[in-house]
Amino acid sequence: MKKKTGIIGGGGYTAGELLRILINHPEVEITYVQSDSQAGKAIHEVHTDLVGETELRFSAADAGALKDLDAIFLCMGHGRSKGWVESTPVSDKTVIIDLSTDYRMDDNWVYGLPEINREAARGSKRIANPGCFATAIQLGLLPLVQAGLANGEVHINGMTGSTGAGQKPMPTTHFSWRNANVSVYKAFGHQHLNEIGRTVQLLGRPNADGLNFLPLRGPFARGIFVTTYVQTDASEAELKKVFNDFYAEAAFTHVTDVNPNLKQVVNTNKGLVFVEKHGDKALVISMIDNLLKGASGQAVQNMNLALGLEEMAGLRLKAGMF
C-alpha cells in the first residue's frame, strides 16, 4: 500500500514543489493539504503548474485528517511549526518533517542532512530539514572540516535566487529590482550560520568562530551558488580524495572534476561539488536548487529514509539546461 502524506501550509513555494514531487512519487499518495488562506480552492488554482496533474483541494485545519497519515510536512513560516507541533495531537508513528528553522538546533529532532545523517534519518519520526544556504554551504565545507582542513578562517560567498525569500512579495524580490541586479544582505550574520556552526563542531572543528559568510541576492529565480576557500597545505590530489571519500555513498551529492555551473542542478535534488588548489588555498564550489535539495526535495529524501523507501524514489529529476 502507498504511504499517506499530508502538507501543513500548502500555499507557498516549498509546498508547491512538494506537491509536484509527491504527485509523481511511486510509493506515496497525498491525502491532506491544509491551507487556511486557500481552503476550498483547487490546488491547481494556486499552484498553476499542476493544472491537469491533480484534482485535490486545499482543506481547512482538521485534526481528524492527521490520524492516518504516515508522514506530515510542515511548510509554514519560520516560528510557526513549533506552535503547531505543541498544540496538535499527532501519532508517535507519524513522521513529521519540518521545513522551517524551528527544530534545526533541537537534539530531539534529527538534523536532516542525509550526507551526514542518513542512518539517523532511517526510521526517525521527527526530522528538521536543513536550510537552503546551510545545505549548499555544508556540502562544500563539511568534508574539509571532517578532515581537519578547515579549523581556521573560512571564507564563504553564496548567491541565491529570489525564490529563497518565499512567495510573499517584497521590494527585493520584485522583478524590476531583482533583474540584472546583485546585492549583499545579512553580511556575516545570516541565520543559517547557527546550524552550520553546530554541525562543524559535531564533525570536529574546535568552535564555530571564523566562519565568514557573505550572502548575495542573485538576478535569477532558483538556485544557490557557493564558493568557499580555506588556507591549507593539502595538495589538490589530497583534497579531491577527501571529497570523493566523503561523498562515496551519497545519493544526490556528486563531486565533479569539471568546473560546474548552476543550471546543472536547477530543478533537481542534486548537489554538485568541485574542488581545486590555488597556491596555499583550497577553493570549493558547491551548488543546489534552493527549493529542491535546499527544501522540498531534501524533505522527500528524508521522508524516503524515514519510511524505509528507496532513497531516490520520486527524485530522479532532470536539470533544465536550456
PDB file of C-alpha atoms in Angstrom:
ATOM      1  CA  MET A   1       0.000   0.000   0.000  1.00  0.00           C
ATOM      2  CA  LYS A   2       1.107   3.539  -0.710  1.00  0.00           C
ATOM      3  CA  LYS A   3       2.142   5.735   2.201  1.00  0.00           C
ATOM      4  CA  LYS A   4      -0.280   8.537   3.052  1.00  0.00           C
ATOM      5  CA  THR A   5       1.162  12.042   3.249  1.00  0.00           C
ATOM      6  CA  GLY A   6      -0.097  15.464   4.256  1.00  0.00           C
ATOM      7  CA  ILE A   7       1.152  19.036   3.967  1.00  0.00           C
ATOM      8  CA  ILE A   8       0.515  21.781   6.506  1.00  0.00           C
ATOM      9  CA  GLY A   9       0.791  25.241   4.966  1.00  0.00           C
ATOM     10  CA  GLY A  10       0.118  24.269   1.368  1.00  0.00           C
ATOM     11  CA  GLY A  11       0.091  27.609  -0.428  1.00  0.00           C
ATOM     12  CA  GLY A  12       3.781  28.559  -0.694  1.00  0.00           C
ATOM     13  CA  TYR A  13       6.736  27.671  -2.917  1.00  0.00           C
ATOM     14  CA  THR A  14       8.038  24.744  -0.853  1.00  0.00           C
ATOM     15  CA  ALA A  15       4.567  23.189  -0.616  1.00  0.00           C
ATOM     16  CA  GLY A  16       4.105  23.623  -4.360  1.00  0.00           C
ATOM     17  CA  GLU A  17       7.323  21.753  -5.048  1.00  0.00           C
ATOM     18  CA  LEU A  18       6.392  19.050  -2.540  1.00  0.00           C
ATOM     19  CA  LEU A  19       3.079  18.570  -4.337  1.00  0.00           C
ATOM     20  CA  ARG A  20       4.818  18.341  -7.708  1.00  0.00           C
ATOM     21  CA  ILE A  21       7.189  15.650  -6.390  1.00  0.00           C
ATOM     22  CA  LEU A  22       4.673  13.662  -4.345  1.00  0.00           C
ATOM     23  CA  ILE A  23       2.068  13.538  -7.132  1.00  0.00           C
ATOM     24  CA  ASN A  24       4.623  11.617  -9.186  1.00  0.00           C
ATOM     25  CA  HIS A  25       6.154   9.611  -6.320  1.00  0.00           C
ATOM     26  CA  PRO A  26       5.624   5.875  -6.916  1.00  0.00           C
ATOM     27  CA  GLU A  27       5.215   4.937  -3.245  1.00  0.00           C
ATOM     28  CA  VAL A  28       3.024   7.669  -1.721  1.00  0.00           C
ATOM     29  CA  GLU A  29      -0.292   9.431  -2.085  1.00  0.00           C
ATOM     30  CA  ILE A  30      -1.308  12.888  -0.892  1.00  0.00           C
ATOM     31  CA  THR A  31      -4.448  12.767   1.221  1.00  0.00           C
ATOM     32  CA  TYR A  32      -4.447  16.128   3.013  1.00  0.00           C
ATOM     33  CA  VAL A  33      -3.198  19.593   2.036  1.00  0.00           C
ATOM     34  CA  GLN A  34      -4.019  22.236   4.639  1.00  0.00           C
ATOM     35  CA  SER A  35      -4.093  25.962   3.965  1.00  0.00           C
ATOM     36  CA  ASP A  36      -6.313  28.323   5.928  1.00  0.00           C
ATOM     37  CA  SER A  37      -5.937  31.083   3.320  1.00  0.00           C
ATOM     38  CA  GLN A  38      -6.702  28.811   0.353  1.00  0.00           C
ATOM     39  CA  ALA A  39      -9.208  26.373   1.911  1.00  0.00           C
ATOM     40  CA  GLY A  40     -11.731  25.086  -0.608  1.00  0.00           C
ATOM     41  CA  LYS A  41      -9.758  26.078  -3.685  1.00  0.00           C
ATOM     42  CA  ALA A  42      -8.432  23.539  -6.159  1.00  0.00           C
ATOM     43  CA  ILE A  43      -4.700  23.135  -5.693  1.00  0.00           C
ATOM     44  CA  HIS A  44      -4.062  23.870  -9.379  1.00  0.00           C
ATOM     45  CA  GLU A  45      -5.716  27.285  -8.968  1.00  0.00           C
ATOM     46  CA  VAL A  46      -2.833  28.309  -6.694  1.00  0.00           C
ATOM     47  CA  HIS A  47      -0.019  26.089  -7.988  1.00  0.00           C
ATOM     48  CA  THR A  48      -0.840  26.609 -11.645  1.00  0.00           C
ATOM     49  CA  ASP A  49       1.983  24.337 -12.838  1.00  0.00           C
ATOM     50  CA  LEU A  50      -0.181  21.457 -11.551  1.00  0.00           C
ATOM     51  CA  VAL A  51      -3.097  22.055 -13.929  1.00  0.00           C
ATOM     52  CA  GLY A  52      -4.090  18.617 -15.229  1.00  0.00           C
ATOM     53  CA  GLU A  53      -1.942  16.870 -12.608  1.00  0.00           C
ATOM     54  CA  THR A  54      -4.310  16.747  -9.630  1.00  0.00           C
ATOM     55  CA  GLU A  55      -7.888  17.482  -8.601  1.00  0.00           C
ATOM     56  CA  LEU A  56      -7.004  17.773  -4.908  1.00  0.00           C
ATOM     57  CA  ARG A  57      -8.319  20.754  -2.981  1.00  0.00           C
ATOM     58  CA  PHE A  58      -6.928  22.681  -0.049  1.00  0.00           C
ATOM     59  CA  SER A  59      -8.514  21.880   3.297  1.00  0.00           C
ATOM     60  CA  ALA A  60      -9.001  23.919   6.442  1.00  0.00           C
ATOM     61  CA  ALA A  61      -7.335  22.664   9.618  1.00  0.00           C
ATOM     62  CA  ASP A  62      -8.734  19.245  10.514  1.00  0.00           C
ATOM     63  CA  ALA A  63      -7.075  17.253  13.303  1.00  0.00           C
ATOM     64  CA  GLY A  64      -9.045  14.164  12.307  1.00  0.00           C
ATOM     65  CA  ALA A  65      -7.390  14.120   8.894  1.00  0.00           C
ATOM     66  CA  LEU A  66      -3.982  13.634  10.529  1.00  0.00           C
ATOM     67  CA  LYS A  67      -4.622  10.335  12.288  1.00  0.00           C
ATOM     68  CA  ASP A  68      -3.995   8.020   9.322  1.00  0.00           C
ATOM     69  CA  LEU A  69      -1.034   9.886   7.825  1.00  0.00           C
ATOM     70  CA  ASP A  70       2.341   8.187   7.546  1.00  0.00           C
ATOM     71  CA  ALA A  71       4.183  11.481   7.015  1.00  0.00           C
ATOM     72  CA  ILE A  72       3.438  15.173   7.519  1.00  0.00           C
ATOM     73  CA  PHE A  73       5.402  18.039   6.001  1.00  0.00           C
ATOM     74  CA  LEU A  74       5.315  21.374   7.817  1.00  0.00           C
ATOM     75  CA  CYS A  75       5.632  24.206   5.278  1.00  0.00           C
ATOM     76  CA  MET A  76       4.593  27.112   7.459  1.00  0.00           C
ATOM     77  CA  GLY A  77       6.596  30.241   8.108  1.00  0.00           C
ATOM     78  CA  HIS A  78       9.538  30.216  10.487  1.00  0.00           C
ATOM     79  CA  GLY A  79       8.392  30.274  14.096  1.00  0.00           C
ATOM     80  CA  ARG A  80       5.013  28.655  13.433  1.00  0.00           C
ATOM     81  CA  SER A  81       5.936  24.961  13.309  1.00  0.00           C
ATOM     82  CA  LYS A  82       6.761  24.701  16.989  1.00  0.00           C
ATOM     83  CA  GLY A  83       3.375  26.085  17.985  1.00  0.00           C
ATOM     84  CA  TRP A  84       1.640  23.663  15.626  1.00  0.00           C
ATOM     85  CA  VAL A  85       3.560  20.647  16.971  1.00  0.00           C
ATOM     86  CA  GLU A  86       2.909  21.593  20.593  1.00  0.00           C
ATOM     87  CA  SER A  87      -0.821  22.169  20.066  1.00  0.00           C
ATOM     88  CA  THR A  88      -1.687  19.413  17.582  1.00  0.00           C
ATOM     89  CA  PRO A  89      -2.066  15.761  18.595  1.00  0.00           C
ATOM     90  CA  VAL A  90      -0.142  13.574  16.140  1.00  0.00           C
ATOM     91  CA  SER A  91       0.524   9.855  16.426  1.00  0.00           C
ATOM     92  CA  ASP A  92       4.015   8.876  17.536  1.00  0.00           C
ATOM     93  CA  LYS A  93       4.052   6.615  14.478  1.00  0.00           C
ATOM     94  CA  THR A  94       3.668   9.534  12.069  1.00  0.00           C
ATOM     95  CA  VAL A  95       6.816  11.069  10.601  1.00  0.00           C
ATOM     96  CA  ILE A  96       6.937  14.863  10.867  1.00  0.00           C
ATOM     97  CA  ILE A  97       9.376  16.741   8.651  1.00  0.00           C
ATOM     98  CA  ASP A  98       9.684  20.432   9.432  1.00  0.00           C
ATOM     99  CA  LEU A  99      10.963  22.750   6.691  1.00  0.00           C
ATOM    100  CA  SER A 100      11.298  25.780   8.996  1.00  0.00           C
ATOM    101  CA  THR A 101      14.100  26.833  11.334  1.00  0.00           C
ATOM    102  CA  ASP A 102      12.176  25.817  14.446  1.00  0.00           C
ATOM    103  CA  TYR A 103      13.818  22.466  15.230  1.00  0.00           C
ATOM    104  CA  ARG A 104      17.197  22.600  13.484  1.00  0.00           C
ATOM    105  CA  MET A 105      19.022  23.152  16.768  1.00  0.00           C
ATOM    106  CA  ASP A 106      16.899  20.663  18.746  1.00  0.00           C
ATOM    107  CA  ASP A 107      18.655  17.449  19.815  1.00  0.00           C
ATOM    108  CA  ASN A 108      15.294  15.626  19.885  1.00  0.00           C
ATOM    109  CA  TRP A 109      14.934  16.076  16.134  1.00  0.00           C
ATOM    110  CA  VAL A 110      17.244  14.554  13.526  1.00  0.00           C
ATOM    111  CA  TYR A 111      19.031  17.232  11.528  1.00  0.00           C
ATOM    112  CA  GLY A 112      18.047  16.080   8.070  1.00  0.00           C
ATOM    113  CA  LEU A 113      21.208  16.453   6.011  1.00  0.00           C
ATOM    114  CA  PRO A 114      21.438  12.899   4.621  1.00  0.00           C
ATOM    115  CA  GLU A 115      25.076  13.299   3.623  1.00  0.00           C
ATOM    116  CA  ILE A 116      25.950  13.100   7.326  1.00  0.00           C
ATOM    117  CA  ASN A 117      22.760  11.810   8.988  1.00  0.00           C
ATOM    118  CA  ARG A 118      21.366   9.199   6.592  1.00  0.00           C
ATOM    119  CA  GLU A 119      21.375   6.426   9.180  1.00  0.00           C
ATOM    120  CA  ALA A 120      19.881   8.672  11.862  1.00  0.00           C
ATOM    121  CA  ALA A 121      17.042   9.586   9.493  1.00  0.00           C
ATOM    122  CA  ARG A 122      16.154   5.944   8.800  1.00  0.00           C
ATOM    123  CA  GLY A 123      13.084   5.193  10.873  1.00  0.00           C
ATOM    124  CA  SER A 124      13.109   8.600  12.563  1.00  0.00           C
ATOM    125  CA  LYS A 125       9.772  10.214  13.405  1.00  0.00           C
ATOM    126  CA  ARG A 126      10.944  13.821  13.781  1.00  0.00           C
ATOM    127  CA  ILE A 127      13.239  15.419  11.206  1.00  0.00           C
ATOM    128  CA  ALA A 128      14.312  19.055  10.902  1.00  0.00           C
ATOM    129  CA  ASN A 129      15.029  19.833   7.263  1.00  0.00           C
ATOM    130  CA  PRO A 130      18.177  21.979   6.847  1.00  0.00           C
ATOM    131  CA  GLY A 131      18.087  25.499   5.447  1.00  0.00           C
ATOM    132  CA  CYS A 132      18.850  26.100   1.781  1.00  0.00           C
ATOM    133  CA  PHE A 133      22.023  28.149   2.248  1.00  0.00           C
ATOM    134  CA  ALA A 134      23.079  25.822   5.074  1.00  0.00           C
ATOM    135  CA  THR A 135      22.761  22.814   2.767  1.00  0.00           C
ATOM    136  CA  ALA A 136      24.728  24.380  -0.085  1.00  0.00           C
ATOM    137  CA  ILE A 137      27.481  25.660   2.197  1.00  0.00           C
ATOM    138  CA  GLN A 138      27.839  22.449   4.199  1.00  0.00           C
ATOM    139  CA  LEU A 139      28.157  20.315   1.069  1.00  0.00           C
ATOM    140  CA  GLY A 140      31.302  22.274   0.256  1.00  0.00           C
ATOM    141  CA  LEU A 141      32.585  22.711   3.800  1.00  0.00           C
ATOM    142  CA  LEU A 142      31.955  19.538   5.805  1.00  0.00           C
ATOM    143  CA  PRO A 143      34.469  17.270   4.016  1.00  0.00           C
ATOM    144  CA  LEU A 144      37.190  19.825   4.830  1.00  0.00           C
ATOM    145  CA  VAL A 145      36.042  20.041   8.445  1.00  0.00           C
ATOM    146  CA  GLN A 146      35.982  16.287   8.968  1.00  0.00           C
ATOM    147  CA  ALA A 147      39.500  16.019   7.504  1.00  0.00           C
ATOM    148  CA  GLY A 148      40.776  18.742   9.840  1.00  0.00           C
ATOM    149  CA  LEU A 149      41.490  21.103   6.943  1.00  0.00           C
ATOM    150  CA  ALA A 150      39.130  23.909   7.970  1.00  0.00           C
ATOM    151  CA  ASN A 151      39.958  24.714  11.583  1.00  0.00           C
ATOM    152  CA  GLY A 152      40.979  28.310  10.883  1.00  0.00           C
ATOM    153  CA  GLU A 153      39.308  31.143   8.984  1.00  0.00           C
ATOM    154  CA  VAL A 154      36.755  30.023   6.401  1.00  0.00           C
ATOM    155  CA  HIS A 155      35.625  32.444   3.698  1.00  0.00           C
ATOM    156  CA  ILE A 156      32.255  31.794   2.076  1.00  0.00           C
ATOM    157  CA  ASN A 157      30.376  33.663  -0.630  1.00  0.00           C
ATOM    158  CA  GLY A 158      26.930  32.484  -1.680  1.00  0.00           C
ATOM    159  CA  MET A 159      24.401  33.778  -4.190  1.00  0.00           C
ATOM    160  CA  THR A 160      20.747  32.753  -4.025  1.00  0.00           C
ATOM    161  CA  GLY A 161      17.742  33.051  -6.283  1.00  0.00           C
ATOM    162  CA  SER A 162      14.703  35.148  -5.420  1.00  0.00           C
ATOM    163  CA  THR A 163      12.520  32.134  -4.524  1.00  0.00           C
ATOM    164  CA  GLY A 164      14.680  31.689  -1.432  1.00  0.00           C
ATOM    165  CA  ALA A 165      12.843  34.654   0.081  1.00  0.00           C
ATOM    166  CA  GLY A 166       9.473  32.897  -0.181  1.00  0.00           C
ATOM    167  CA  GLN A 167       6.293  33.637  -2.060  1.00  0.00           C
ATOM    168  CA  LYS A 168       5.255  36.841  -0.290  1.00  0.00           C
ATOM    169  CA  PRO A 169       6.221  39.821  -2.484  1.00  0.00           C
ATOM    170  CA  MET A 170       8.907  42.109  -1.062  1.00  0.00           C
ATOM    171  CA  PRO A 171      10.863  45.047  -2.526  1.00  0.00           C
ATOM    172  CA  THR A 172      13.963  42.875  -3.003  1.00  0.00           C
ATOM    173  CA  THR A 173      12.062  40.155  -4.883  1.00  0.00           C
ATOM    174  CA  HIS A 174      10.213  42.480  -7.264  1.00  0.00           C
ATOM    175  CA  PHE A 175      11.271  41.682 -10.848  1.00  0.00           C
ATOM    176  CA  SER A 176      12.249  45.224 -11.802  1.00  0.00           C
ATOM    177  CA  TRP A 177      14.559  45.408  -8.754  1.00  0.00           C
ATOM    178  CA  ARG A 178      15.963  41.896  -8.808  1.00  0.00           C
ATOM    179  CA  ASN A 179      16.525  41.524 -12.555  1.00  0.00           C
ATOM    180  CA  ALA A 180      20.098  42.358 -13.715  1.00  0.00           C
ATOM    181  CA  ASN A 181      20.958  43.285 -10.123  1.00  0.00           C
ATOM    182  CA  VAL A 182      23.113  41.915  -7.269  1.00  0.00           C
ATOM    183  CA  SER A 183      23.232  42.926  -3.604  1.00  0.00           C
ATOM    184  CA  VAL A 184      24.703  41.719  -0.301  1.00  0.00           C
ATOM    185  CA  TYR A 185      22.444  41.107   2.695  1.00  0.00           C
ATOM    186  CA  LYS A 186      22.937  39.926   6.286  1.00  0.00           C
ATOM    187  CA  ALA A 187      26.729  40.089   5.887  1.00  0.00           C
ATOM    188  CA  PHE A 188      28.483  37.837   8.444  1.00  0.00           C
ATOM    189  CA  GLY A 189      25.177  37.352  10.294  1.00  0.00           C
ATOM    190  CA  HIS A 190      22.959  35.055   8.235  1.00  0.00           C
ATOM    191  CA  GLN A 191      20.662  32.887  10.372  1.00  0.00           C
ATOM    192  CA  HIS A 192      21.853  29.648   8.736  1.00  0.00           C
ATOM    193  CA  LEU A 193      25.272  30.116  10.348  1.00  0.00           C
ATOM    194  CA  ASN A 194      23.738  28.774  13.567  1.00  0.00           C
ATOM    195  CA  GLU A 195      23.027  25.308  12.179  1.00  0.00           C
ATOM    196  CA  ILE A 196      26.284  25.279  10.196  1.00  0.00           C
ATOM    197  CA  GLY A 197      28.238  26.167  13.328  1.00  0.00           C
ATOM    198  CA  ARG A 198      26.574  23.379  15.263  1.00  0.00           C
ATOM    199  CA  THR A 199      27.360  20.792  12.581  1.00  0.00           C
ATOM    200  CA  VAL A 200      31.015  21.743  12.088  1.00  0.00           C
ATOM    201  CA  GLN A 201      31.630  21.364  15.810  1.00  0.00           C
ATOM    202  CA  LEU A 202      29.999  17.927  15.775  1.00  0.00           C
ATOM    203  CA  LEU A 203      32.416  16.974  12.974  1.00  0.00           C
ATOM    204  CA  GLY A 204      35.475  18.108  14.903  1.00  0.00           C
ATOM    205  CA  ARG A 205      36.035  21.825  14.340  1.00  0.00           C
ATOM    206  CA  PRO A 206      37.064  23.383  17.675  1.00  0.00           C
ATOM    207  CA  ASN A 207      34.416  26.134  17.513  1.00  0.00           C
ATOM    208  CA  ALA A 208      32.115  28.000  15.164  1.00  0.00           C
ATOM    209  CA  ASP A 209      34.141  31.204  15.119  1.00  0.00           C
ATOM    210  CA  GLY A 210      35.800  32.282  11.893  1.00  0.00           C
ATOM    211  CA  LEU A 211      33.020  31.199   9.518  1.00  0.00           C
ATOM    212  CA  ASN A 212      32.861  34.324   7.368  1.00  0.00           C
ATOM    213  CA  PHE A 213      29.764  34.287   5.155  1.00  0.00           C
ATOM    214  CA  LEU A 214      28.686  36.926   2.640  1.00  0.00           C
ATOM    215  CA  PRO A 215      25.222  36.124   1.213  1.00  0.00           C
ATOM    216  CA  LEU A 216      24.198  37.726  -2.077  1.00  0.00           C
ATOM    217  CA  ARG A 217      20.850  38.126  -3.818  1.00  0.00           C
ATOM    218  CA  GLY A 218      21.184  36.892  -7.387  1.00  0.00           C
ATOM    219  CA  PRO A 219      19.321  38.055 -10.523  1.00  0.00           C
ATOM    220  CA  PHE A 220      17.627  34.666 -11.044  1.00  0.00           C
ATOM    221  CA  ALA A 221      14.701  32.759  -9.538  1.00  0.00           C
ATOM    222  CA  ARG A 222      16.178  29.419  -8.458  1.00  0.00           C
ATOM    223  CA  GLY A 223      19.456  28.019  -7.273  1.00  0.00           C
ATOM    224  CA  ILE A 224      22.293  28.658  -4.826  1.00  0.00           C
ATOM    225  CA  PHE A 225      25.916  29.037  -5.934  1.00  0.00           C
ATOM    226  CA  VAL A 226      28.549  28.964  -3.172  1.00  0.00           C
ATOM    227  CA  THR A 227      32.318  29.465  -3.198  1.00  0.00           C
ATOM    228  CA  THR A 228      34.323  28.550  -0.106  1.00  0.00           C
ATOM    229  CA  TYR A 229      38.058  28.876   0.399  1.00  0.00           C
ATOM    230  CA  VAL A 230      40.439  27.977   3.206  1.00  0.00           C
ATOM    231  CA  GLN A 231      44.189  28.043   3.651  1.00  0.00           C
ATOM    232  CA  THR A 232      45.729  24.567   3.643  1.00  0.00           C
ATOM    233  CA  ASP A 233      48.917  22.640   2.888  1.00  0.00           C
ATOM    234  CA  ALA A 234      46.946  19.751   1.379  1.00  0.00           C
ATOM    235  CA  SER A 235      47.591  19.069  -2.301  1.00  0.00           C
ATOM    236  CA  GLU A 236      44.860  19.129  -4.921  1.00  0.00           C
ATOM    237  CA  ALA A 237      45.042  15.348  -5.174  1.00  0.00           C
ATOM    238  CA  GLU A 238      44.615  15.029  -1.411  1.00  0.00           C
ATOM    239  CA  LEU A 239      41.661  17.425  -1.481  1.00  0.00           C
ATOM    240  CA  LYS A 240      39.924  15.510  -4.251  1.00  0.00           C
ATOM    241  CA  LYS A 241      40.353  12.271  -2.306  1.00  0.00           C
ATOM    242  CA  VAL A 242      38.837  13.884   0.796  1.00  0.00           C
ATOM    243  CA  PHE A 243      35.739  14.922  -1.150  1.00  0.00           C
ATOM    244  CA  ASN A 244      35.355  11.714  -3.134  1.00  0.00           C
ATOM    245  CA  ASP A 245      35.649   9.611   0.020  1.00  0.00           C
ATOM    246  CA  PHE A 246      33.166  11.798   1.916  1.00  0.00           C
ATOM    247  CA  TYR A 247      30.516  11.519  -0.811  1.00  0.00           C
ATOM    248  CA  ALA A 248      31.206   7.962  -1.936  1.00  0.00           C
ATOM    249  CA  GLU A 249      27.809   6.752  -0.661  1.00  0.00           C
ATOM    250  CA  ALA A 250      25.800   9.957  -1.182  1.00  0.00           C
ATOM    251  CA  ALA A 251      22.671   9.500  -3.277  1.00  0.00           C
ATOM    252  CA  PHE A 252      22.468  13.031  -4.669  1.00  0.00           C
ATOM    253  CA  THR A 253      25.722  14.875  -3.984  1.00  0.00           C
ATOM    254  CA  HIS A 254      28.338  14.416  -6.666  1.00  0.00           C
ATOM    255  CA  VAL A 255      31.954  15.534  -6.885  1.00  0.00           C
ATOM    256  CA  THR A 256      32.786  16.750 -10.366  1.00  0.00           C
ATOM    257  CA  ASP A 257      36.202  17.305 -11.968  1.00  0.00           C
ATOM    258  CA  VAL A 258      34.787  19.891 -14.369  1.00  0.00           C
ATOM    259  CA  ASN A 259      34.090  23.415 -13.104  1.00  0.00           C
ATOM    260  CA  PRO A 260      30.273  23.301 -12.782  1.00  0.00           C
ATOM    261  CA  ASN A 261      27.538  25.838 -13.436  1.00  0.00           C
ATOM    262  CA  LEU A 262      24.257  26.482 -11.661  1.00  0.00           C
ATOM    263  CA  LYS A 263      21.996  25.216 -14.435  1.00  0.00           C
ATOM    264  CA  GLN A 264      23.304  21.693 -13.823  1.00  0.00           C
ATOM    265  CA  VAL A 265      21.366  21.484 -10.546  1.00  0.00           C
ATOM    266  CA  VAL A 266      18.297  23.695 -11.069  1.00  0.00           C
ATOM    267  CA  ASN A 267      15.104  21.582 -10.993  1.00  0.00           C
ATOM    268  CA  THR A 268      16.947  18.635  -9.406  1.00  0.00           C
ATOM    269  CA  ASN A 269      17.721  17.282  -5.942  1.00  0.00           C
ATOM    270  CA  LYS A 270      21.440  17.189  -6.779  1.00  0.00           C
ATOM    271  CA  GLY A 271      24.300  18.868  -5.014  1.00  0.00           C
ATOM    272  CA  LEU A 272      27.395  19.435  -7.149  1.00  0.00           C
ATOM    273  CA  VAL A 273      30.816  19.992  -5.568  1.00  0.00           C
ATOM    274  CA  PHE A 274      34.088  20.986  -7.260  1.00  0.00           C
ATOM    275  CA  VAL A 275      37.456  21.482  -5.535  1.00  0.00           C
ATOM    276  CA  GLU A 276      40.784  22.796  -6.763  1.00  0.00           C
ATOM    277  CA  LYS A 277      44.003  24.217  -5.281  1.00  0.00           C
ATOM    278  CA  HIS A 278      45.244  27.775  -5.826  1.00  0.00           C
ATOM    279  CA  GLY A 279      48.590  28.395  -4.183  1.00  0.00           C
ATOM    280  CA  ASP A 280      48.070  27.766  -0.469  1.00  0.00           C
ATOM    281  CA  LYS A 281      44.277  27.877  -0.729  1.00  0.00           C
ATOM    282  CA  ALA A 282      41.633  25.249  -1.381  1.00  0.00           C
ATOM    283  CA  LEU A 283      38.702  26.565  -3.403  1.00  0.00           C
ATOM    284  CA  VAL A 284      35.411  24.662  -3.211  1.00  0.00           C
ATOM    285  CA  ILE A 285      32.376  25.380  -5.389  1.00  0.00           C
ATOM    286  CA  SER A 286      29.080  23.893  -4.244  1.00  0.00           C
ATOM    287  CA  MET A 287      25.586  24.381  -5.633  1.00  0.00           C
ATOM    288  CA  ILE A 288      21.996  23.229  -5.261  1.00  0.00           C
ATOM    289  CA  ASP A 289      18.456  24.154  -6.246  1.00  0.00           C
ATOM    290  CA  ASN A 290      17.260  26.089  -3.195  1.00  0.00           C
ATOM    291  CA  LEU A 291      13.672  24.796  -3.481  1.00  0.00           C
ATOM    292  CA  LEU A 292      14.630  21.146  -4.026  1.00  0.00           C
ATOM    293  CA  LYS A 293      17.865  19.969  -2.404  1.00  0.00           C
ATOM    294  CA  GLY A 294      17.569  23.100  -0.265  1.00  0.00           C
ATOM    295  CA  ALA A 295      13.995  22.403   0.818  1.00  0.00           C
ATOM    296  CA  SER A 296      11.264  20.188  -0.676  1.00  0.00           C
ATOM    297  CA  GLY A 297      13.421  17.634  -2.489  1.00  0.00           C
ATOM    298  CA  GLN A 298      15.570  17.061   0.577  1.00  0.00           C
ATOM    299  CA  ALA A 299      12.381  16.764   2.652  1.00  0.00           C
ATOM    300  CA  VAL A 300      11.161  13.966   0.373  1.00  0.00           C
ATOM    301  CA  GLN A 301      14.612  12.348   0.544  1.00  0.00           C
ATOM    302  CA  ASN A 302      14.280  12.402   4.337  1.00  0.00           C
ATOM    303  CA  MET A 303      10.750  11.004   4.125  1.00  0.00           C
ATOM    304  CA  ASN A 304      12.012   8.150   1.966  1.00  0.00           C
ATOM    305  CA  LEU A 305      14.648   7.315   4.562  1.00  0.00           C
ATOM    306  CA  ALA A 306      12.263   7.636   7.491  1.00  0.00           C
ATOM    307  CA  LEU A 307       9.598   5.419   5.896  1.00  0.00           C
ATOM    308  CA  GLY A 308      12.024   2.765   4.652  1.00  0.00           C
ATOM    309  CA  LEU A 309      11.535   3.644   0.977  1.00  0.00           C
ATOM    310  CA  GLU A 310      14.235   3.756  -1.689  1.00  0.00           C
ATOM    311  CA  GLU A 311      16.170   6.968  -1.000  1.00  0.00           C
ATOM    312  CA  MET A 312      15.954   8.338  -4.540  1.00  0.00           C
ATOM    313  CA  ALA A 313      12.277   7.472  -5.090  1.00  0.00           C
ATOM    314  CA  GLY A 314      10.392  10.315  -6.777  1.00  0.00           C
ATOM    315  CA  LEU A 315      13.522  12.443  -7.032  1.00  0.00           C
ATOM    316  CA  ARG A 316      15.143  11.445 -10.321  1.00  0.00           C
ATOM    317  CA  LEU A 317      14.698  14.868 -11.868  1.00  0.00           C
ATOM    318  CA  LYS A 318      16.409  16.331 -14.921  1.00  0.00           C
ATOM    319  CA  ALA A 319      18.073  19.734 -14.797  1.00  0.00           C
ATOM    320  CA  GLY A 320      16.713  22.490 -17.023  1.00  0.00           C
ATOM    321  CA  MET A 321      19.855  23.198 -19.029  1.00  0.00           C
ATOM    322  CA  PHE A 322      18.177  25.144 -21.832  1.00  0.00           C
TER     323      PHE A 322
END
